[in-house]
Tab-separated table of C-alpha atoms and ligand atoms in Angstrom:
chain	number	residue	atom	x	y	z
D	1	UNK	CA	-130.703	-109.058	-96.492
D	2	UNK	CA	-132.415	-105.971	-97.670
D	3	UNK	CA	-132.887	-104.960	-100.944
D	4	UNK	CA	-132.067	-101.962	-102.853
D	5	UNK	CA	-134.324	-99.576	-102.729
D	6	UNK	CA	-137.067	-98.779	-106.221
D	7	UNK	CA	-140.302	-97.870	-107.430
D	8	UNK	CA	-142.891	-99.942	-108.029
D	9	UNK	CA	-145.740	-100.595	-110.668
D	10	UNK	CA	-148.737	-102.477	-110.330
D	11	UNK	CA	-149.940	-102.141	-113.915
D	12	UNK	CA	-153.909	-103.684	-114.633
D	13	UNK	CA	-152.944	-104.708	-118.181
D	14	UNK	CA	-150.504	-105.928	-120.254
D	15	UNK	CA	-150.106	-102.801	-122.707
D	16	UNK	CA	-149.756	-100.419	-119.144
D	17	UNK	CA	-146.760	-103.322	-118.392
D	18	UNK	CA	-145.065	-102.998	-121.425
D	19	UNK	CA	-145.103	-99.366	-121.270
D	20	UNK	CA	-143.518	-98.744	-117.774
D	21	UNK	CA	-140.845	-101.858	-118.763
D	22	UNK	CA	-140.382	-99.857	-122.183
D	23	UNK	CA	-139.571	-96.254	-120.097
D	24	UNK	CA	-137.637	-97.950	-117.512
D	25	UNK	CA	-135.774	-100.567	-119.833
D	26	UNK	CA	-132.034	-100.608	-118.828
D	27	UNK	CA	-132.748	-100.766	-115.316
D	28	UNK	CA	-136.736	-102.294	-114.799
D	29	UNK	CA	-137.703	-106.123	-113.411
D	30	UNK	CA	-140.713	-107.610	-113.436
D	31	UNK	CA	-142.369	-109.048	-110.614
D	32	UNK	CA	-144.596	-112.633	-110.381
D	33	UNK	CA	-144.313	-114.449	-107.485
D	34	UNK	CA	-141.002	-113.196	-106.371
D	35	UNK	CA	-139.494	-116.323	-105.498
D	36	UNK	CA	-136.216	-116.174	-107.611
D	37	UNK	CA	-136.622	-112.607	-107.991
D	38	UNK	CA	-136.785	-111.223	-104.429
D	39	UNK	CA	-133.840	-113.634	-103.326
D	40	UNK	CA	-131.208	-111.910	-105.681
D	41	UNK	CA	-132.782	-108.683	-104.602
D	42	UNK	CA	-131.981	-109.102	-101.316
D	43	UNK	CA	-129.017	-110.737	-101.255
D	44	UNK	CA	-128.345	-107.436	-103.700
D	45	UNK	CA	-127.114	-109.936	-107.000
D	46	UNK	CA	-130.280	-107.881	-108.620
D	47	UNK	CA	-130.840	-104.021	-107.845
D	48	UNK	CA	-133.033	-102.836	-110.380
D	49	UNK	CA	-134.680	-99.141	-109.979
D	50	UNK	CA	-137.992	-100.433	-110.809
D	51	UNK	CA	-140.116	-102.868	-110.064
D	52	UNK	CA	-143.596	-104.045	-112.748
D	53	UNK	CA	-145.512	-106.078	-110.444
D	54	UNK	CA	-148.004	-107.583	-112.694
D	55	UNK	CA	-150.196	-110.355	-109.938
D	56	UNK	CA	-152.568	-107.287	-110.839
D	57	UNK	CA	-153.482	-108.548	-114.329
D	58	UNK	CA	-156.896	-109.929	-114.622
D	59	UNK	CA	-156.702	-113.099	-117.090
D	60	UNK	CA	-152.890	-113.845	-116.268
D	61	UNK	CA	-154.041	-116.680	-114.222
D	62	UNK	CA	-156.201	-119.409	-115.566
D	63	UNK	CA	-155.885	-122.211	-117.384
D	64	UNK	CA	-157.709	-122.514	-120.436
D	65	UNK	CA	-158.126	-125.301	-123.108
D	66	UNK	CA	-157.804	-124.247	-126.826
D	67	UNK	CA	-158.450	-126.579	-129.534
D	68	UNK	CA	-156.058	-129.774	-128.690
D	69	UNK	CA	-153.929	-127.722	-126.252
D	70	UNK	CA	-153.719	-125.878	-122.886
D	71	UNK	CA	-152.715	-122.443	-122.656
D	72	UNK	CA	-151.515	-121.564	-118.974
D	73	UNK	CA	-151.533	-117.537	-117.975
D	74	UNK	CA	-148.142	-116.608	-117.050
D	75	UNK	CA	-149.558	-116.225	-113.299
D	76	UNK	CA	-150.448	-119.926	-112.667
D	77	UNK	CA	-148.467	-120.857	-109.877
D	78	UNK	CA	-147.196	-124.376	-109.247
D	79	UNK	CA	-149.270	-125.506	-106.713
D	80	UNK	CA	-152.219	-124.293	-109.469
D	81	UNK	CA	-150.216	-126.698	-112.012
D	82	UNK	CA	-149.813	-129.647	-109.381
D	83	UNK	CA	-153.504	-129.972	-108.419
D	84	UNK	CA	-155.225	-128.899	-111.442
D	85	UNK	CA	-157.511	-131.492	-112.665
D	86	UNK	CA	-157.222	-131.023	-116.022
D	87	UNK	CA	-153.690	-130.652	-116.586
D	88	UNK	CA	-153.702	-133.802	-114.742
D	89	UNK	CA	-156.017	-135.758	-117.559
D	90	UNK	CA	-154.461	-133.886	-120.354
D	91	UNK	CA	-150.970	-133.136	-119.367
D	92	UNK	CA	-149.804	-134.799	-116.660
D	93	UNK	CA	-146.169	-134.358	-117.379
D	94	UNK	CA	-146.790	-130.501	-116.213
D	95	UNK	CA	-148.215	-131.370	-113.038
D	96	UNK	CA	-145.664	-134.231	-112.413
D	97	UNK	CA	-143.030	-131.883	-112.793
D	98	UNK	CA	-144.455	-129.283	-110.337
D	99	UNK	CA	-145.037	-131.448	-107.301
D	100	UNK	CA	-141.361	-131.553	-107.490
D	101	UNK	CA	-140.714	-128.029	-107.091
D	102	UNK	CA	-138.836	-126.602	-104.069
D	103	UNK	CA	-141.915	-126.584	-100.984
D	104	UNK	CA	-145.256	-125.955	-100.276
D	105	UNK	CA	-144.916	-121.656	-99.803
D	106	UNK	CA	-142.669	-121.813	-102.825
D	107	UNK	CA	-145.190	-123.687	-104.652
D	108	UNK	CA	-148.310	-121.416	-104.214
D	109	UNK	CA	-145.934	-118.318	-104.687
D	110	UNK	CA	-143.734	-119.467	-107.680
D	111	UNK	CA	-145.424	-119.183	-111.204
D	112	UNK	CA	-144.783	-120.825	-114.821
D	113	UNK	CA	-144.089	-117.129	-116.420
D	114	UNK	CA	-141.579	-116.880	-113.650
D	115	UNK	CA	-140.125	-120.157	-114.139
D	116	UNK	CA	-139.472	-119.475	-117.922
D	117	UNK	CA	-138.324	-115.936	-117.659
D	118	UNK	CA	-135.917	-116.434	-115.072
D	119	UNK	CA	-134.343	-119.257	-117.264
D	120	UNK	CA	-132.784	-120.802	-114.120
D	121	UNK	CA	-130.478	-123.973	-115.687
D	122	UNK	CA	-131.446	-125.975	-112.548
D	123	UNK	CA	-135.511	-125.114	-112.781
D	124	UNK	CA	-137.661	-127.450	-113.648
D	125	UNK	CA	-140.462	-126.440	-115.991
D	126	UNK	CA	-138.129	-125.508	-118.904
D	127	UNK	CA	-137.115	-129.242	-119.020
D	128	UNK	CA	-140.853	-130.132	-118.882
D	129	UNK	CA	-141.852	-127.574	-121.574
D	130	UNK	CA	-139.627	-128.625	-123.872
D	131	UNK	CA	-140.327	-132.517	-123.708
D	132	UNK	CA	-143.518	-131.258	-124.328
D	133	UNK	CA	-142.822	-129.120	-127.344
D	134	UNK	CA	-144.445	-126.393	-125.852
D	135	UNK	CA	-145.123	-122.601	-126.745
D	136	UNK	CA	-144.005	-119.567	-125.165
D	137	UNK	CA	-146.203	-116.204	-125.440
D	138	UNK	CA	-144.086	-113.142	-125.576
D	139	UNK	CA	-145.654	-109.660	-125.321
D	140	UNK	CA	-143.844	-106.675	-126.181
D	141	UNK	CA	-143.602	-103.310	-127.526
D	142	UNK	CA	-143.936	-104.859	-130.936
D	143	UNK	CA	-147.273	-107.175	-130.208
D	144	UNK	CA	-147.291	-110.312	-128.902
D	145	UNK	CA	-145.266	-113.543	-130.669
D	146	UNK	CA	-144.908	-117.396	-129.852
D	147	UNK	CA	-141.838	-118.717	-129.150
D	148	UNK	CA	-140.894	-122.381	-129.218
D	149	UNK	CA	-139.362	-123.684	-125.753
D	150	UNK	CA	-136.884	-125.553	-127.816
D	151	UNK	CA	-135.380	-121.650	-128.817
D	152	UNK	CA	-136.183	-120.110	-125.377
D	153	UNK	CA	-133.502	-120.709	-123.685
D	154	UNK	CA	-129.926	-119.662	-124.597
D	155	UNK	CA	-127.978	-119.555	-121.557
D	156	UNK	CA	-127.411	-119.018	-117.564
D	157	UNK	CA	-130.631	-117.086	-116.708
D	158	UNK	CA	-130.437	-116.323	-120.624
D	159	UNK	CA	-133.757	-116.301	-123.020
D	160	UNK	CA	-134.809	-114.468	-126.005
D	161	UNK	CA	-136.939	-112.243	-123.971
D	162	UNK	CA	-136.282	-108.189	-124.165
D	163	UNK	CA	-135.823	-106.136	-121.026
D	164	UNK	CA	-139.380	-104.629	-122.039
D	165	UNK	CA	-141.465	-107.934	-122.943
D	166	UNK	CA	-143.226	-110.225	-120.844
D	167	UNK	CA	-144.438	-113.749	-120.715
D	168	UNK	CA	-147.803	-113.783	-120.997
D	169	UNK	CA	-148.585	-117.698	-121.570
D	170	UNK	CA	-147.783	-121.107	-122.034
D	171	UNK	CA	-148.776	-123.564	-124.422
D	172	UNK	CA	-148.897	-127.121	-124.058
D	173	UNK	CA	-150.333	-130.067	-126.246
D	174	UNK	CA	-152.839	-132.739	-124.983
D	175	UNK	CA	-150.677	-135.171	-123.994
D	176	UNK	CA	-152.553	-137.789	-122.250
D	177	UNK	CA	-152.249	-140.934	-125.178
D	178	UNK	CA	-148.249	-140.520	-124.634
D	179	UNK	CA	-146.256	-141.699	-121.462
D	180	UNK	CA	-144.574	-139.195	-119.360
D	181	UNK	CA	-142.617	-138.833	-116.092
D	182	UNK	CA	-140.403	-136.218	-113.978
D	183	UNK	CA	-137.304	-137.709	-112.172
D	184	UNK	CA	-135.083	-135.637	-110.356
D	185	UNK	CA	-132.078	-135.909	-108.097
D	186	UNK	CA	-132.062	-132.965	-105.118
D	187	UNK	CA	-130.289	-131.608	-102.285
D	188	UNK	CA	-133.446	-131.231	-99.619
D	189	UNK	CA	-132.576	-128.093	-98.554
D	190	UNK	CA	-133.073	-126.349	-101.949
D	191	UNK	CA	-135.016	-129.046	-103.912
D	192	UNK	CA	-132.879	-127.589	-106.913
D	193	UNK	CA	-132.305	-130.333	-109.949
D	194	UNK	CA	-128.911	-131.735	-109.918
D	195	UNK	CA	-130.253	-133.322	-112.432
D	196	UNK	CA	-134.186	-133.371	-113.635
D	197	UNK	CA	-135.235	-135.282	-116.546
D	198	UNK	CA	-138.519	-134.774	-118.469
D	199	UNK	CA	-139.816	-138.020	-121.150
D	200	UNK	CA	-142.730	-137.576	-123.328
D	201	UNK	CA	-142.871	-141.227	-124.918
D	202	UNK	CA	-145.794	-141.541	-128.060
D	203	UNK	CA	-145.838	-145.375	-128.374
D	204	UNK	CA	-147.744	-146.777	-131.955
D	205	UNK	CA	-150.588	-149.437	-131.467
D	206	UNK	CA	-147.937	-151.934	-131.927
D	207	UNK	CA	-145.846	-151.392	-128.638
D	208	UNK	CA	-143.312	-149.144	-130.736
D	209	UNK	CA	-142.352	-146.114	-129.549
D	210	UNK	CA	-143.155	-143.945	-132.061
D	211	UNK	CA	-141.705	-140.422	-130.996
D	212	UNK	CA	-139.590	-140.141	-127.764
D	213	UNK	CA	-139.251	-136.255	-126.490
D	214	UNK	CA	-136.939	-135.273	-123.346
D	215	UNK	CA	-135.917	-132.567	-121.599
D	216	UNK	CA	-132.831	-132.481	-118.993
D	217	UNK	CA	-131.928	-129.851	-116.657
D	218	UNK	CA	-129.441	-128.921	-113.627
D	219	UNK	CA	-126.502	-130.367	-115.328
D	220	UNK	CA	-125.127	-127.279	-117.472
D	221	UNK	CA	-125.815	-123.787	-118.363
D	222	UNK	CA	-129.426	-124.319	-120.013
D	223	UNK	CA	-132.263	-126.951	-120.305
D	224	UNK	CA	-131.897	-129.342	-123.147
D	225	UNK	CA	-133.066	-131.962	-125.790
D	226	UNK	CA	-130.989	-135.079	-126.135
D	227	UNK	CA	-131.368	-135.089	-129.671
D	228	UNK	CA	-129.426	-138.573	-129.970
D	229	UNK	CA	-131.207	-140.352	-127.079
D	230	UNK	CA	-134.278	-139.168	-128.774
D	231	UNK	CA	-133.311	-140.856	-131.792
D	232	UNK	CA	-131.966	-144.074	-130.366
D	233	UNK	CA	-135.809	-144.535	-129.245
D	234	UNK	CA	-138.077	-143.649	-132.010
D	235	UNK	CA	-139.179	-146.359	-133.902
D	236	UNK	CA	-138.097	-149.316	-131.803
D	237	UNK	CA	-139.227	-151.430	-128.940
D	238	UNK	CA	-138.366	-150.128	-126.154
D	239	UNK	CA	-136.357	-152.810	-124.405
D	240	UNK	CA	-133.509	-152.675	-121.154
D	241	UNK	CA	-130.600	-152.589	-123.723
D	242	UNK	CA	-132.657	-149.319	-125.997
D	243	UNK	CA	-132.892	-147.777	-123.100
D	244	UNK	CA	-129.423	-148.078	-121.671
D	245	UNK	CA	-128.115	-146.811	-124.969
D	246	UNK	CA	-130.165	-143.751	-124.945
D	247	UNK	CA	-129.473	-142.805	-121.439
D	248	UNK	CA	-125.649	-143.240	-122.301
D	249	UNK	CA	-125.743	-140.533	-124.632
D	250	UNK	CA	-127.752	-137.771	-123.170
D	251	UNK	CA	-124.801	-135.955	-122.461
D	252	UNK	CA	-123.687	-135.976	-125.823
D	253	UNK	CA	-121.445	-132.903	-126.609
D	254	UNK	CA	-122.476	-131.171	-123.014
D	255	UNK	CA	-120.415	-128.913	-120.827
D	256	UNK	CA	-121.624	-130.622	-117.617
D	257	UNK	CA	-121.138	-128.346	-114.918
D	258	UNK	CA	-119.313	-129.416	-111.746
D	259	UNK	CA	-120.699	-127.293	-108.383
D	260	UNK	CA	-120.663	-127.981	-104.379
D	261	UNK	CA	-123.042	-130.761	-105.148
D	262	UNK	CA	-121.092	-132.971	-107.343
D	263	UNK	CA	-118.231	-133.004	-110.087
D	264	UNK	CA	-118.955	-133.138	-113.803
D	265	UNK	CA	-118.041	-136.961	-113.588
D	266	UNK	CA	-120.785	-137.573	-111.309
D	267	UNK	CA	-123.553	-135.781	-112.709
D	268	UNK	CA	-122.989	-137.349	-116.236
D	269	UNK	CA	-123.089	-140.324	-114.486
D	270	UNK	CA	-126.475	-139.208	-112.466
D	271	UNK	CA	-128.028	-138.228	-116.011
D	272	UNK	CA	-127.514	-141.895	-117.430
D	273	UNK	CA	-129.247	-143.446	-114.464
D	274	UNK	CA	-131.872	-140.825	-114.042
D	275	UNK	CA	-132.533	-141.474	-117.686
D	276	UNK	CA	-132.873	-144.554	-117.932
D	277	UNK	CA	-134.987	-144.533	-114.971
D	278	UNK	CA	-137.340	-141.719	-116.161
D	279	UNK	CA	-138.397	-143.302	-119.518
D	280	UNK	CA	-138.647	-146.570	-117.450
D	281	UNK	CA	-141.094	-144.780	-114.931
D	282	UNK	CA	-142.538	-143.067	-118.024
D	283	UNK	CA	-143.296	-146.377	-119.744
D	284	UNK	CA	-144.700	-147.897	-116.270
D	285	UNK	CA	-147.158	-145.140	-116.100
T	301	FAD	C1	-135.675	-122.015	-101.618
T	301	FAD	C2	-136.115	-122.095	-103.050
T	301	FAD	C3	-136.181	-123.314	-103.667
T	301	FAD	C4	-136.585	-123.424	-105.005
T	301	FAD	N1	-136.617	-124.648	-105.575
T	301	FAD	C5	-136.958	-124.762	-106.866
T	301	FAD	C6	-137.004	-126.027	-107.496
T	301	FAD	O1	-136.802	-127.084	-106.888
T	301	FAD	N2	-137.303	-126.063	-108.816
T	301	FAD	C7	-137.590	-124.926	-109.544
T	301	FAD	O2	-137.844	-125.043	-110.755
T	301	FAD	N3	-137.603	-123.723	-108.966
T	301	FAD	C8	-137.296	-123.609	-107.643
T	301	FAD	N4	-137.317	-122.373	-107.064
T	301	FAD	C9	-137.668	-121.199	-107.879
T	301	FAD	C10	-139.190	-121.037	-107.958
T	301	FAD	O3	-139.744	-122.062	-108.735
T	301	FAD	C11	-139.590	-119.699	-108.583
T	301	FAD	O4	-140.944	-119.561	-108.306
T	301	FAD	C12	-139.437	-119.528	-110.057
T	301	FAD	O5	-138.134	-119.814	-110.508
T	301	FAD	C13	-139.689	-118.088	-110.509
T	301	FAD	O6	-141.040	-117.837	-110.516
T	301	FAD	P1	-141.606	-116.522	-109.828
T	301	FAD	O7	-143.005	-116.390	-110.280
T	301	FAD	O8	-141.366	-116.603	-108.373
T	301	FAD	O9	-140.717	-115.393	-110.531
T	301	FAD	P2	-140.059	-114.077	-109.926
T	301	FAD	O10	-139.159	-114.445	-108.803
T	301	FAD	O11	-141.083	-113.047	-109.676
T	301	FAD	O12	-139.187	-113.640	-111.192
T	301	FAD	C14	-138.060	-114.373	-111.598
T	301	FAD	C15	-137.412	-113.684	-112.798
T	301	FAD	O13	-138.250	-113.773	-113.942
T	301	FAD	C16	-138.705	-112.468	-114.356
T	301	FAD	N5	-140.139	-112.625	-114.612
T	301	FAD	C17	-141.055	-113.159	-113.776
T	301	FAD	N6	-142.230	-113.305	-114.387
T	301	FAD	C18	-142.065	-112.839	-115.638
T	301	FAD	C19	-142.929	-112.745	-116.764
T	301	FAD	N7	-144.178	-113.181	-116.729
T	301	FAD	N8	-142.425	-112.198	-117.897
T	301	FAD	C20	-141.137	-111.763	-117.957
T	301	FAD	N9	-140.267	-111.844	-116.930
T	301	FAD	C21	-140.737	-112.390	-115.786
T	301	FAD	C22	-138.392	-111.529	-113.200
T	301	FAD	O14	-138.135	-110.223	-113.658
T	301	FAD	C23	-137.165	-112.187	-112.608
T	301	FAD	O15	-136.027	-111.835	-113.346
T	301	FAD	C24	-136.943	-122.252	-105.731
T	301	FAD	C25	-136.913	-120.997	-105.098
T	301	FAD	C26	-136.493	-120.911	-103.773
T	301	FAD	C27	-136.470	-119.566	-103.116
């Protein structure tokens, strides 16, 4: 359980980041909280050569509101997310989401740039960002660029991100008019997602639900949308039967994956109930 051996960065700014991941590109990993990182490391499934620790950069770890949204550095860790006031009135679906994560250590160690990097199909935030149709802040040789969570994510610890860019931010939208929950199904040794489900519900002054947005992880190779169950909702009232339809066809044209912790069978069947039972929490409040 030791790791390879490498060099190691601590750059004080983004551009001194970039430029060590830019000379070191085929063979360089960045460092946040090292809590998926250091794992593969030493259980040598990752042996890079070099190592950009970037806890160093000032402004990489607040939380900041900007216009109607949030913007959280790439630094904030979960435990920041769970107990942060603010996220709680304006977002709560972040903070929801982050009091499910793994344990306490974990928590304080793990960050949301790390979380999104790493891509993990069984994390939790990229379910949660995407319900929430949030933005992803990419910094790279080239400048910086936002990136919709939506086209983040392409695959098993797959994104759009370069060997030589970074995550510098997240964007979220004031959320707190709309109804959200977290649900998730774990082993308790790992507190991994066999299946997590993210609902952002916008219900009109008439008890319609106006937009529905959801976000489902741990049950294939990437976080996704439900684009039909998302459908199925919007615009109507959001009865038992709605509700049962939607959750029936969340894993519409998905691979589910089948793993020591349950077949494909079961976890399709786990995503209907743990639908259903997240836009029900959702709509309880
Ligand atoms: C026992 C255990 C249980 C866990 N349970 C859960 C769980 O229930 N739910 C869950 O969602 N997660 C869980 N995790 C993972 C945890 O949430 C990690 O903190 C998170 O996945 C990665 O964040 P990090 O800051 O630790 O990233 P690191 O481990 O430092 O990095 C992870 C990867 O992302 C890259 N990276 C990191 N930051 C950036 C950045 N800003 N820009 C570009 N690349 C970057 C690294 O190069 C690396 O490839 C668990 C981890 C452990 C060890």
């Amino acid at each position: 359980m030791i790791p390879g051996s490498f060099d190691y960065f601590v750059p004080r700014s983004i551009p001194e980041a970039i430029e060590l991941l830019s000379a070191h590109r085929d063979d360089v990993k960045v460092l946040s909280g090292g809590q998926s990182l250091l794992p593969l490391m030493k259980m040598r499934l990752s042996k890079p050569g070099y190592i950009v620790d970037i806890g160093k950069i000032p402004g990489l770890d607040g939380i900041v509101e900007e216009g109607n949204s949030l913007v959280l550095g790439a630094l904030v860790t979960h435990a920041q997310i769970e107990h942060s006031v603010l996220l709680q009135k304006r977002c709560p679906l972040l903070p929801q989401t982050a009091a499910t994560i793994a344990d306490i250590q974990i928590r304080n160690r793990g960050t949301i740039g790390g979380s999104v990097a790493h891509a993990d199909p069984a994390g939790d935030m990229p379910a949660a960002i995407m319900a929430l149709d949030a933005e992803i802040k990419v910094a790279g040789p080239n400048g910086e660029r936002w990136v919709k969570a939506d086209d983040f994510f392409l695959g098993l610890l797959m994104s759009v991100l370069e060997p030589d860019e970074i995550v510098s931010a997240v964007r979220v939208p004031f959320t707190d008019k709309d109804k959200t929950a977290y649900l998730k199904a774990a082993p308790r040794s790992s507190g991994f997602a066999v299946v997590g489900v993210a609902v952002r519900i916008t219900m009109d002054a008439a008890g319609i639900c106006a937009r529905a947005a959801l976000g489902i992880t741990g049950i294939s190779d990437k976080a996704y949308r439900p684009q039909r169950s998302e459908e199925i909702l919007s615009g109507k009232k959001l009865d038992s039967r709605i509700i049962a339809e939607a959750a029936a066809e969340s894993t519409r044209n998905i691979e589910v994956i089948e793993d020591i912790n349950g077949s494909s069978e079961y976890r399709t069947h786990l995503t209907h109930v743990y639908v259903q039972r997240a836009i029900e929490a959702a709509l309880q409040g």
